[in-house]
PDB file of C-alpha atoms in Angstrom:
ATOM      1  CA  UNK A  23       2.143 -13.827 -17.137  1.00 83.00           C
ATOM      2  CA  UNK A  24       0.574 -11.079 -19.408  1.00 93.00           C
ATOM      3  CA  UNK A  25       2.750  -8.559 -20.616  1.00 96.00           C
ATOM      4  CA  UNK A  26       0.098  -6.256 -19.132  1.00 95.00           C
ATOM      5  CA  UNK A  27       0.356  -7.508 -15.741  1.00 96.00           C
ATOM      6  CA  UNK A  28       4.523  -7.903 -16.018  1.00 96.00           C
ATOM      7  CA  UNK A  29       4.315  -4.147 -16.800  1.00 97.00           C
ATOM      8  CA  UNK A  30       2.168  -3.374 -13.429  1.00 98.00           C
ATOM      9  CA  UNK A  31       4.175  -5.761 -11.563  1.00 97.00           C
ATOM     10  CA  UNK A  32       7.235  -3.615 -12.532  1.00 97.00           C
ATOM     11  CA  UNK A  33       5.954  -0.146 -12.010  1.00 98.00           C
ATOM     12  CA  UNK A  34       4.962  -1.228  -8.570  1.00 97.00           C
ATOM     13  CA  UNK A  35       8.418  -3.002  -7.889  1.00 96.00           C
ATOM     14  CA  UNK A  36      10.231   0.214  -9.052  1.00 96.00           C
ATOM     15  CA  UNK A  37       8.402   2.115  -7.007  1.00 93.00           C
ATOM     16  CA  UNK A  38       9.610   3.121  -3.077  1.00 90.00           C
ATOM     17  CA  UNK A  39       6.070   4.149  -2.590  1.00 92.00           C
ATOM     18  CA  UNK A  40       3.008   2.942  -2.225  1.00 94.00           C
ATOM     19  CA  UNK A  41       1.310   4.239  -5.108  1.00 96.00           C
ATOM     20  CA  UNK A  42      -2.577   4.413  -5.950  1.00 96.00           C
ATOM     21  CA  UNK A  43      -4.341   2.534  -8.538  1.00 97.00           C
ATOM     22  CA  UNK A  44      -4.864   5.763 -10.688  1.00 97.00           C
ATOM     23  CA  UNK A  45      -0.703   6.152 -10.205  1.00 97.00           C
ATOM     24  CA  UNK A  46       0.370   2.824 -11.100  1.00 98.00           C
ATOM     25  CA  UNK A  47      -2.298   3.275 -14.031  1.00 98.00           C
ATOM     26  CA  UNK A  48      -0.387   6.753 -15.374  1.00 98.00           C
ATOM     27  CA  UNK A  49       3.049   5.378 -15.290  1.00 98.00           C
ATOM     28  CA  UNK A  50       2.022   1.971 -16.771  1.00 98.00           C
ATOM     29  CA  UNK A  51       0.317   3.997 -19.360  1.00 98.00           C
ATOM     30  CA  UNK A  52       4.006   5.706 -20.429  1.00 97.00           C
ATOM     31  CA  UNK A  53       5.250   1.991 -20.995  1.00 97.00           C
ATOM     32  CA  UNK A  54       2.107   0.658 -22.581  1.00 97.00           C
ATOM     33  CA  UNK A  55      -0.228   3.126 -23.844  1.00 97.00           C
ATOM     34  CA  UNK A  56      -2.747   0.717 -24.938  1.00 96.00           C
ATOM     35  CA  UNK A  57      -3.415  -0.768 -21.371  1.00 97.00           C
ATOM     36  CA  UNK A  58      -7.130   0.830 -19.472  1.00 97.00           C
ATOM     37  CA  UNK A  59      -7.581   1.721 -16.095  1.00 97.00           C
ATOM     38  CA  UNK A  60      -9.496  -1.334 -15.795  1.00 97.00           C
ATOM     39  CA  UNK A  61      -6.941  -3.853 -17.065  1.00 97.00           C
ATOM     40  CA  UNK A  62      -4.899  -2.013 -14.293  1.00 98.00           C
ATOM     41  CA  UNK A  63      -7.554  -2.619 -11.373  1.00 97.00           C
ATOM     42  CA  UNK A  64      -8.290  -6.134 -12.242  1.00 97.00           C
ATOM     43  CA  UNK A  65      -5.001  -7.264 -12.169  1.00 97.00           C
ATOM     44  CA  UNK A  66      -4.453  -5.607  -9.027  1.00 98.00           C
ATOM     45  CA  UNK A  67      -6.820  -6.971  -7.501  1.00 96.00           C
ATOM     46  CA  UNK A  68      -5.620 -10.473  -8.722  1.00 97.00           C
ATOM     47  CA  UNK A  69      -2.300  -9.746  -7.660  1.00 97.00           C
ATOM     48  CA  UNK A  70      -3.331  -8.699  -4.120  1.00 94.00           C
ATOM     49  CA  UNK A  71      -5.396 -12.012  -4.409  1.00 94.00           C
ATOM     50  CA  UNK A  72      -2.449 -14.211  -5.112  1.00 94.00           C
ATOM     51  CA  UNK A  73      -0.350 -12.033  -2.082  1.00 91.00           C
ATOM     52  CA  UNK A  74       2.368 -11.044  -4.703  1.00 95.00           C
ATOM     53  CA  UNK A  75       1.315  -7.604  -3.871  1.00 96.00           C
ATOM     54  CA  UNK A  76      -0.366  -6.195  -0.750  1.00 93.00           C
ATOM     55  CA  UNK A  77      -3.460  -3.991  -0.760  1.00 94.00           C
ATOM     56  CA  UNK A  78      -3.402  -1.030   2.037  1.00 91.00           C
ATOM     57  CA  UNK A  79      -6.928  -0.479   2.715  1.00 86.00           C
ATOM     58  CA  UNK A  80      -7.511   3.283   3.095  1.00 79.00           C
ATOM     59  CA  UNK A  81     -10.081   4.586   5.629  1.00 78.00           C
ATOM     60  CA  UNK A  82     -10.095   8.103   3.681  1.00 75.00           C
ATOM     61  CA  UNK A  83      -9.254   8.283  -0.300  1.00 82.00           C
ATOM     62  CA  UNK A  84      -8.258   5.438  -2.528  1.00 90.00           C
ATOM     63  CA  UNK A  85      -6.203   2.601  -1.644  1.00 92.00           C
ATOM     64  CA  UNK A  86      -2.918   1.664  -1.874  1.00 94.00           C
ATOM     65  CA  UNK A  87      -0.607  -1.116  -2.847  1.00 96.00           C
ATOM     66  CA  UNK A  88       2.817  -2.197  -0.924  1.00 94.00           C
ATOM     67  CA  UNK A  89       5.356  -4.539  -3.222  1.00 93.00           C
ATOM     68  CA  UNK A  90       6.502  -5.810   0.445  1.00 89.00           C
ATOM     69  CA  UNK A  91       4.314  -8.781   1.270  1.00 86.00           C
ATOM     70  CA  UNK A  92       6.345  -9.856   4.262  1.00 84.00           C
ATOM     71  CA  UNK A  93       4.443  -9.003   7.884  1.00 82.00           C
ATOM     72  CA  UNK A  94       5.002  -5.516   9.153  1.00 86.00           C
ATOM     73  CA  UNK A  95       2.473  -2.399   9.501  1.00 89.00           C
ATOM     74  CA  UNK A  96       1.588   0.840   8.524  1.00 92.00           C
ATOM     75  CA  UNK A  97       1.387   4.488   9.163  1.00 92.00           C
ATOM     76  CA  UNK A  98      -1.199   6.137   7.226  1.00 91.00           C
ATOM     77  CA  UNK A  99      -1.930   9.684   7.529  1.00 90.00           C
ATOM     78  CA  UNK A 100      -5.600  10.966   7.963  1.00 86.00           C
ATOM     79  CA  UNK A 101      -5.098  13.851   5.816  1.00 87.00           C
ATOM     80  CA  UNK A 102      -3.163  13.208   2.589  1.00 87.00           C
ATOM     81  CA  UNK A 103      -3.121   9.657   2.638  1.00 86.00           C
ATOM     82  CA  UNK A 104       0.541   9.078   2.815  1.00 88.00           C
ATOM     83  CA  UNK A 105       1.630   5.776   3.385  1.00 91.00           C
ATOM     84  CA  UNK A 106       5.152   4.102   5.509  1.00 91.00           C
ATOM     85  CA  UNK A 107       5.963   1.091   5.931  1.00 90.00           C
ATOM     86  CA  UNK A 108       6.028   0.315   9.810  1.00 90.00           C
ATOM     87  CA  UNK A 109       8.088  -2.863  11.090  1.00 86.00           C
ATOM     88  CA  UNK A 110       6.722  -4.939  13.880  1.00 83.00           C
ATOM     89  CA  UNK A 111       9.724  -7.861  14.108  1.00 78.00           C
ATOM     90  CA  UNK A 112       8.178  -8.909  17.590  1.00 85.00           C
ATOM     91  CA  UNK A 113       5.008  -8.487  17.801  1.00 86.00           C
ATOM     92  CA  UNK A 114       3.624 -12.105  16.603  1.00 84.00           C
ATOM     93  CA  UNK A 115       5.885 -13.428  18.821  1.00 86.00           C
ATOM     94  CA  UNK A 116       4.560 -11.692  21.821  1.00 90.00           C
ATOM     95  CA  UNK A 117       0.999 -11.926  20.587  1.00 90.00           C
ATOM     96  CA  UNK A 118       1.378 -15.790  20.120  1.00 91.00           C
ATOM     97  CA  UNK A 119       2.873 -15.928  23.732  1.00 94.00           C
ATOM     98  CA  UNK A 120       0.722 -13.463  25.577  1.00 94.00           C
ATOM     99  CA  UNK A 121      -2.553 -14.999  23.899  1.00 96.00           C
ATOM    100  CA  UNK A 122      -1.007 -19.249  23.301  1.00 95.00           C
ATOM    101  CA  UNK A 123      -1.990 -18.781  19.555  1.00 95.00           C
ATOM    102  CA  UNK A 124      -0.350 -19.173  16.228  1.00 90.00           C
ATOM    103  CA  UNK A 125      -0.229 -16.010  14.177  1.00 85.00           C
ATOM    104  CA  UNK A 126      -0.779 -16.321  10.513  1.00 82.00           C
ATOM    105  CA  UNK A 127      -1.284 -13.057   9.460  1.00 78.00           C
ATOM    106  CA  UNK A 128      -2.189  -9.254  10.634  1.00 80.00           C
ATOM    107  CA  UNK A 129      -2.827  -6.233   9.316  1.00 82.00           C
ATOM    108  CA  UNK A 130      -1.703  -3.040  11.237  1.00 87.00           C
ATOM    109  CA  UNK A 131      -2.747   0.339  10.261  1.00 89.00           C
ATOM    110  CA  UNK A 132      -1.847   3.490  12.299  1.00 91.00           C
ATOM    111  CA  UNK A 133      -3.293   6.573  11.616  1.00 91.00           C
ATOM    112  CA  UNK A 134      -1.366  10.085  12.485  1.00 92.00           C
ATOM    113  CA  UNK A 135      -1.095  13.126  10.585  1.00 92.00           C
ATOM    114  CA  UNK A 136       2.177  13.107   8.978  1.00 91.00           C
ATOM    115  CA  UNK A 137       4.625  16.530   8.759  1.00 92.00           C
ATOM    116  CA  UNK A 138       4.233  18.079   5.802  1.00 91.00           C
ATOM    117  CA  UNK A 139      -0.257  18.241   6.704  1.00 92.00           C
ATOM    118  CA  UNK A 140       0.425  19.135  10.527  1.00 89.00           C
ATOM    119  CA  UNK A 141       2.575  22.494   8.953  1.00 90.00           C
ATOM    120  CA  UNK A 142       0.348  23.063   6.461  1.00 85.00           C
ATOM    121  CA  UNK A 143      -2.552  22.866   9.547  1.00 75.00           C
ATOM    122  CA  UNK A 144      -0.427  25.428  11.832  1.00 74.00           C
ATOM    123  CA  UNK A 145      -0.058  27.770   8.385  1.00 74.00           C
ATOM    124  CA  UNK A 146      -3.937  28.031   7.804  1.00 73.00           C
ATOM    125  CA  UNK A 147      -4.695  28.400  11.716  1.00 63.00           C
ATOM    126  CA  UNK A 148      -1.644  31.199  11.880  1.00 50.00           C
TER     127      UNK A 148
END
């Protein structure tokens, strides 16, 4: 493995968020000044590629990337972009008995408006 790619790989795995390209790019950046924005895309998208990482594809602003691989969802809000992990422990298991099929993967996205952008909604409208 690169040391370019070890050095993504560890900003995203220190990370409890799910950060943007352009944010794993800044913080790599204070380990390894050398590395470019697009040494950070490509290898995200390689990593996605090779499921080490997961890619959360946004329906408004950039996407974002989730170190947890294993099945479960997400809640994405429509107005910041905020990202949560959102388990689903049963619902292959009722999809694969409801339907008689065999799951491989899903991808779940919900879409809400989080907190912190429904108060800031109610403080403009006030």
């Amino acid at each position: 493995m690169s040391r370019q790619r070890q050095v993504i790989l560890d900003v995203i795995n220190e990370s409890c968020e799910h950060m943007t390209a352009q944010e794993i790019y800044e913080r790599a950046r204070q380990r390894m000044p050398s590395i470019s924005v697009g040494t950070v895309y490509r290898n995200l998208g390689q990593l996605a590629a090779e499921h080490i990482i997961f890619r959360i594809i946004a329906t408004s602003g950039p996407d974002r990337y989730d170190k947890n691989v294993e099945l479960h969802g997400h809640l994405i809000c429509d107005r910041c972009g905020s990202v949560m992990d959102l388990p689903c422990p049963d619902l292959m298991g009722k999809i694969e008995s409801q339907f008689g099929v065999k799951v491989n993967s899903y991808q779940l996205s919900v879409y809400y408006i989080c907190d912190k952008c429904m108060a800031s909604r109610k403080n403009k409208g006030a």
